[in-house]
């Protein structure tokens, strides 16, 4: 397929050999690795070097912003339209907690969704990568975009783990 860079697609029968291949590729300095699995597995995530998700920071910032907005909104509105009821003070914080709580939840939820889209890089406008349906039915897969001149090294590292199938990306598109 024109316009796509070459790569390798390896199919493995076992999780251990997939993780070993990822670790060996990363040890060799090859970073363009995409893993496919029939179910989520933390061993693959650890081998790929994934850290904790930064989405929780988006949620925290959204929640704090919502709480501050809730208190600010109620305080500024009571200063613009003062209403004395029963001799209570104008700035009675306990009465404003409900609005602050609701805006904390709203802003936190919206920030979480925004953070999810940003970190998942959705929507993707790049063409879809090659995928083998067997990755959904029990096999593990690795797609490796080796830097120019290191394709042979990446192929050798993958072959050391004895994949069930190893092919170049051009052959996988057919």
mmCIF file of C-alpha atoms in Angstrom:
data_model
loop_
_atom_site.group_PDB
_atom_site.id
_atom_site.type_symbol
_atom_site.label_atom_id
_atom_site.label_comp_id
_atom_site.label_asym_id
_atom_site.label_seq_id
_atom_site.Cartn_x
_atom_site.Cartn_y
_atom_site.Cartn_z
ATOM 1 C CA UNK A 1 0.000 0.000 0.000
ATOM 2 C CA UNK A 2 1.499 3.329 -0.998
ATOM 3 C CA UNK A 3 2.082 5.998 1.615
ATOM 4 C CA UNK A 4 2.562 3.608 4.525
ATOM 5 C CA UNK A 5 5.924 2.975 6.035
ATOM 6 C CA UNK A 6 7.134 -0.563 6.194
ATOM 7 C CA UNK A 7 6.807 -2.575 9.345
ATOM 8 C CA UNK A 8 6.658 -6.064 10.727
ATOM 9 C CA UNK A 9 3.614 -7.895 11.985
ATOM 10 C CA UNK A 10 4.251 -10.839 14.310
ATOM 11 C CA UNK A 11 1.646 -13.197 15.697
ATOM 12 C CA UNK A 12 2.322 -15.126 18.921
ATOM 13 C CA UNK A 13 0.443 -17.973 20.569
ATOM 14 C CA UNK A 14 1.567 -17.226 24.133
ATOM 15 C CA UNK A 15 1.694 -14.155 26.347
ATOM 16 C CA UNK A 16 5.185 -14.912 27.665
ATOM 17 C CA UNK A 17 6.810 -14.904 24.239
ATOM 18 C CA UNK A 18 4.962 -11.692 23.336
ATOM 19 C CA UNK A 19 6.202 -9.931 26.473
ATOM 20 C CA UNK A 20 9.745 -11.231 25.907
ATOM 21 C CA UNK A 21 9.700 -9.937 22.320
ATOM 22 C CA UNK A 22 8.512 -6.496 23.483
ATOM 23 C CA UNK A 23 11.194 -6.331 26.170
ATOM 24 C CA UNK A 24 13.936 -7.393 23.728
ATOM 25 C CA UNK A 25 12.793 -4.848 21.142
ATOM 26 C CA UNK A 26 12.745 -2.059 23.722
ATOM 27 C CA UNK A 27 16.170 -3.119 25.041
ATOM 28 C CA UNK A 28 17.498 -2.794 21.485
ATOM 29 C CA UNK A 29 16.121 0.759 21.311
ATOM 30 C CA UNK A 30 13.242 0.072 18.940
ATOM 31 C CA UNK A 31 10.284 2.140 20.079
ATOM 32 C CA UNK A 32 7.573 1.892 17.393
ATOM 33 C CA UNK A 33 5.776 -1.085 18.931
ATOM 34 C CA UNK A 34 2.018 -1.658 18.880
ATOM 35 C CA UNK A 35 0.642 -4.650 20.755
ATOM 36 C CA UNK A 36 -2.621 -6.481 20.122
ATOM 37 C CA UNK A 37 -4.176 -8.909 22.582
ATOM 38 C CA UNK A 38 -7.464 -10.796 22.857
ATOM 39 C CA UNK A 39 -8.003 -9.214 26.305
ATOM 40 C CA UNK A 40 -6.326 -6.454 28.327
ATOM 41 C CA UNK A 41 -3.244 -7.676 30.169
ATOM 42 C CA UNK A 42 -1.034 -5.723 32.537
ATOM 43 C CA UNK A 43 2.084 -7.683 31.554
ATOM 44 C CA UNK A 44 1.951 -6.206 28.062
ATOM 45 C CA UNK A 45 1.332 -2.720 29.447
ATOM 46 C CA UNK A 46 4.344 -3.023 31.740
ATOM 47 C CA UNK A 47 6.535 -4.354 28.922
ATOM 48 C CA UNK A 48 5.517 -1.429 26.706
ATOM 49 C CA UNK A 49 6.442 0.959 29.513
ATOM 50 C CA UNK A 50 3.013 2.470 30.091
ATOM 51 C CA UNK A 51 2.747 4.668 33.154
ATOM 52 C CA UNK A 52 -0.335 5.633 35.141
ATOM 53 C CA UNK A 53 -2.945 7.460 33.146
ATOM 54 C CA UNK A 54 -2.841 11.265 33.361
ATOM 55 C CA UNK A 55 -6.634 11.410 32.985
ATOM 56 C CA UNK A 56 -6.961 11.581 36.768
ATOM 57 C CA UNK A 57 -5.139 14.936 36.722
ATOM 58 C CA UNK A 58 -7.759 16.251 34.296
ATOM 59 C CA UNK A 59 -10.467 15.057 36.710
ATOM 60 C CA UNK A 60 -8.784 16.721 39.688
ATOM 61 C CA UNK A 61 -8.300 20.028 37.886
ATOM 62 C CA UNK A 62 -11.876 19.916 36.593
ATOM 63 C CA UNK A 63 -13.258 19.159 40.057
ATOM 64 C CA UNK A 64 -11.280 21.916 41.773
ATOM 65 C CA UNK A 65 -12.255 24.360 39.023
ATOM 66 C CA UNK A 66 -15.903 23.348 39.438
ATOM 67 C CA UNK A 67 -15.821 23.851 43.207
ATOM 68 C CA UNK A 68 -14.138 27.238 42.849
ATOM 69 C CA UNK A 69 -16.635 28.224 40.160
ATOM 70 C CA UNK A 70 -19.565 27.135 42.348
ATOM 71 C CA UNK A 71 -18.416 29.179 45.323
ATOM 72 C CA UNK A 72 -17.433 32.168 43.170
ATOM 73 C CA UNK A 73 -20.740 32.128 41.298
ATOM 74 C CA UNK A 74 -22.828 32.100 44.457
ATOM 75 C CA UNK A 75 -20.701 34.671 46.290
ATOM 76 C CA UNK A 76 -20.678 37.118 43.377
ATOM 77 C CA UNK A 77 -24.397 36.676 42.737
ATOM 78 C CA UNK A 78 -25.312 37.380 46.377
ATOM 79 C CA UNK A 79 -23.151 40.501 46.291
ATOM 80 C CA UNK A 80 -24.923 41.777 43.170
ATOM 81 C CA UNK A 81 -28.419 40.884 44.431
ATOM 82 C CA UNK A 82 -28.295 40.897 48.240
ATOM 83 C CA UNK A 83 -31.246 39.283 49.965
ATOM 84 C CA UNK A 84 -31.338 39.409 53.730
ATOM 85 C CA UNK A 85 -33.449 36.594 55.131
ATOM 86 C CA UNK A 86 -34.022 36.213 58.854
ATOM 87 C CA UNK A 87 -30.951 38.251 59.774
ATOM 88 C CA UNK A 88 -28.553 35.637 58.309
ATOM 89 C CA UNK A 89 -25.250 36.867 56.891
ATOM 90 C CA UNK A 90 -25.007 37.378 53.133
ATOM 91 C CA UNK A 91 -21.954 35.142 52.773
ATOM 92 C CA UNK A 92 -23.204 31.969 54.393
ATOM 93 C CA UNK A 93 -20.864 29.326 52.996
ATOM 94 C CA UNK A 94 -22.870 26.225 54.063
ATOM 95 C CA UNK A 95 -25.712 27.296 51.787
ATOM 96 C CA UNK A 96 -23.332 27.436 48.823
ATOM 97 C CA UNK A 97 -21.881 23.953 49.288
ATOM 98 C CA UNK A 98 -24.681 22.337 47.262
ATOM 99 C CA UNK A 99 -23.967 24.473 44.178
ATOM 100 C CA UNK A 100 -20.205 23.975 44.597
ATOM 101 C CA UNK A 101 -20.669 20.206 44.905
ATOM 102 C CA UNK A 102 -22.828 19.993 41.796
ATOM 103 C CA UNK A 103 -20.363 22.037 39.732
ATOM 104 C CA UNK A 104 -17.486 19.924 41.083
ATOM 105 C CA UNK A 105 -19.185 16.802 39.722
ATOM 106 C CA UNK A 106 -20.111 18.464 36.421
ATOM 107 C CA UNK A 107 -16.703 20.001 35.716
ATOM 108 C CA UNK A 108 -14.887 16.849 36.915
ATOM 109 C CA UNK A 109 -16.916 14.626 34.600
ATOM 110 C CA UNK A 110 -16.470 16.930 31.605
ATOM 111 C CA UNK A 111 -12.732 17.256 32.257
ATOM 112 C CA UNK A 112 -12.459 13.465 32.502
ATOM 113 C CA UNK A 113 -14.083 13.015 29.103
ATOM 114 C CA UNK A 114 -11.883 15.725 27.576
ATOM 115 C CA UNK A 115 -8.770 14.157 29.140
ATOM 116 C CA UNK A 116 -9.789 10.759 27.832
ATOM 117 C CA UNK A 117 -10.158 12.068 24.287
ATOM 118 C CA UNK A 118 -6.865 13.968 24.456
ATOM 119 C CA UNK A 119 -4.867 11.031 25.830
ATOM 120 C CA UNK A 120 -6.497 8.506 23.517
ATOM 121 C CA UNK A 121 -5.785 10.843 20.585
ATOM 122 C CA UNK A 122 -9.387 10.604 19.430
ATOM 123 C CA UNK A 123 -10.314 11.216 16.673
ATOM 124 C CA UNK A 124 -7.469 9.738 14.670
ATOM 125 C CA UNK A 125 -7.168 11.051 11.166
ATOM 126 C CA UNK A 126 -4.296 8.741 10.265
ATOM 127 C CA UNK A 127 -5.056 5.648 8.206
ATOM 128 C CA UNK A 128 -5.821 2.536 10.195
ATOM 129 C CA UNK A 129 -2.957 0.176 10.824
ATOM 130 C CA UNK A 130 -2.960 -3.420 9.728
ATOM 131 C CA UNK A 131 -4.835 -5.803 11.991
ATOM 132 C CA UNK A 132 -5.285 -9.542 11.980
ATOM 133 C CA UNK A 133 -8.664 -10.875 13.207
ATOM 134 C CA UNK A 134 -6.863 -13.682 15.046
ATOM 135 C CA UNK A 135 -5.689 -11.096 17.598
ATOM 136 C CA UNK A 136 -9.270 -10.992 18.873
ATOM 137 C CA UNK A 137 -9.678 -14.758 19.036
ATOM 138 C CA UNK A 138 -6.704 -15.869 21.092
ATOM 139 C CA UNK A 139 -3.434 -14.792 19.540
ATOM 140 C CA UNK A 140 -1.181 -11.934 20.555
ATOM 141 C CA UNK A 141 0.246 -9.591 17.976
ATOM 142 C CA UNK A 142 3.042 -7.095 17.638
ATOM 143 C CA UNK A 143 3.388 -4.477 14.962
ATOM 144 C CA UNK A 144 6.872 -3.002 14.831
ATOM 145 C CA UNK A 145 7.790 0.169 12.962
ATOM 146 C CA UNK A 146 11.541 -0.170 12.997
ATOM 147 C CA UNK A 147 13.689 2.877 12.239
ATOM 148 C CA UNK A 148 15.236 2.920 8.766
ATOM 149 C CA UNK A 149 18.108 0.476 8.522
ATOM 150 C CA UNK A 150 17.049 -1.519 11.611
ATOM 151 C CA UNK A 151 14.317 -3.648 10.055
ATOM 152 C CA UNK A 152 16.597 -6.682 9.875
ATOM 153 C CA UNK A 153 17.498 -6.338 13.561
ATOM 154 C CA UNK A 154 13.820 -6.088 14.520
ATOM 155 C CA UNK A 155 13.027 -9.146 12.402
ATOM 156 C CA UNK A 156 15.857 -11.086 14.074
ATOM 157 C CA UNK A 157 14.620 -10.157 17.566
ATOM 158 C CA UNK A 158 11.088 -11.255 16.688
ATOM 159 C CA UNK A 159 12.302 -14.514 15.124
ATOM 160 C CA UNK A 160 14.197 -15.358 18.336
ATOM 161 C CA UNK A 161 10.825 -15.648 20.109
ATOM 162 C CA UNK A 162 9.510 -18.034 17.428
ATOM 163 C CA UNK A 163 6.292 -16.289 16.404
ATOM 164 C CA UNK A 164 3.459 -18.288 14.883
ATOM 165 C CA UNK A 165 3.586 -15.910 11.927
ATOM 166 C CA UNK A 166 5.914 -13.080 10.937
ATOM 167 C CA UNK A 167 5.372 -10.934 7.892
ATOM 168 C CA UNK A 168 6.178 -7.550 6.496
ATOM 169 C CA UNK A 169 3.403 -4.966 6.570
ATOM 170 C CA UNK A 170 3.196 -4.756 2.789
ATOM 171 C CA UNK A 171 2.229 -8.439 2.673
ATOM 172 C CA UNK A 172 -0.319 -7.928 5.435
ATOM 173 C CA UNK A 173 -2.206 -5.275 3.484
ATOM 174 C CA UNK A 174 -2.934 -7.635 0.601
#
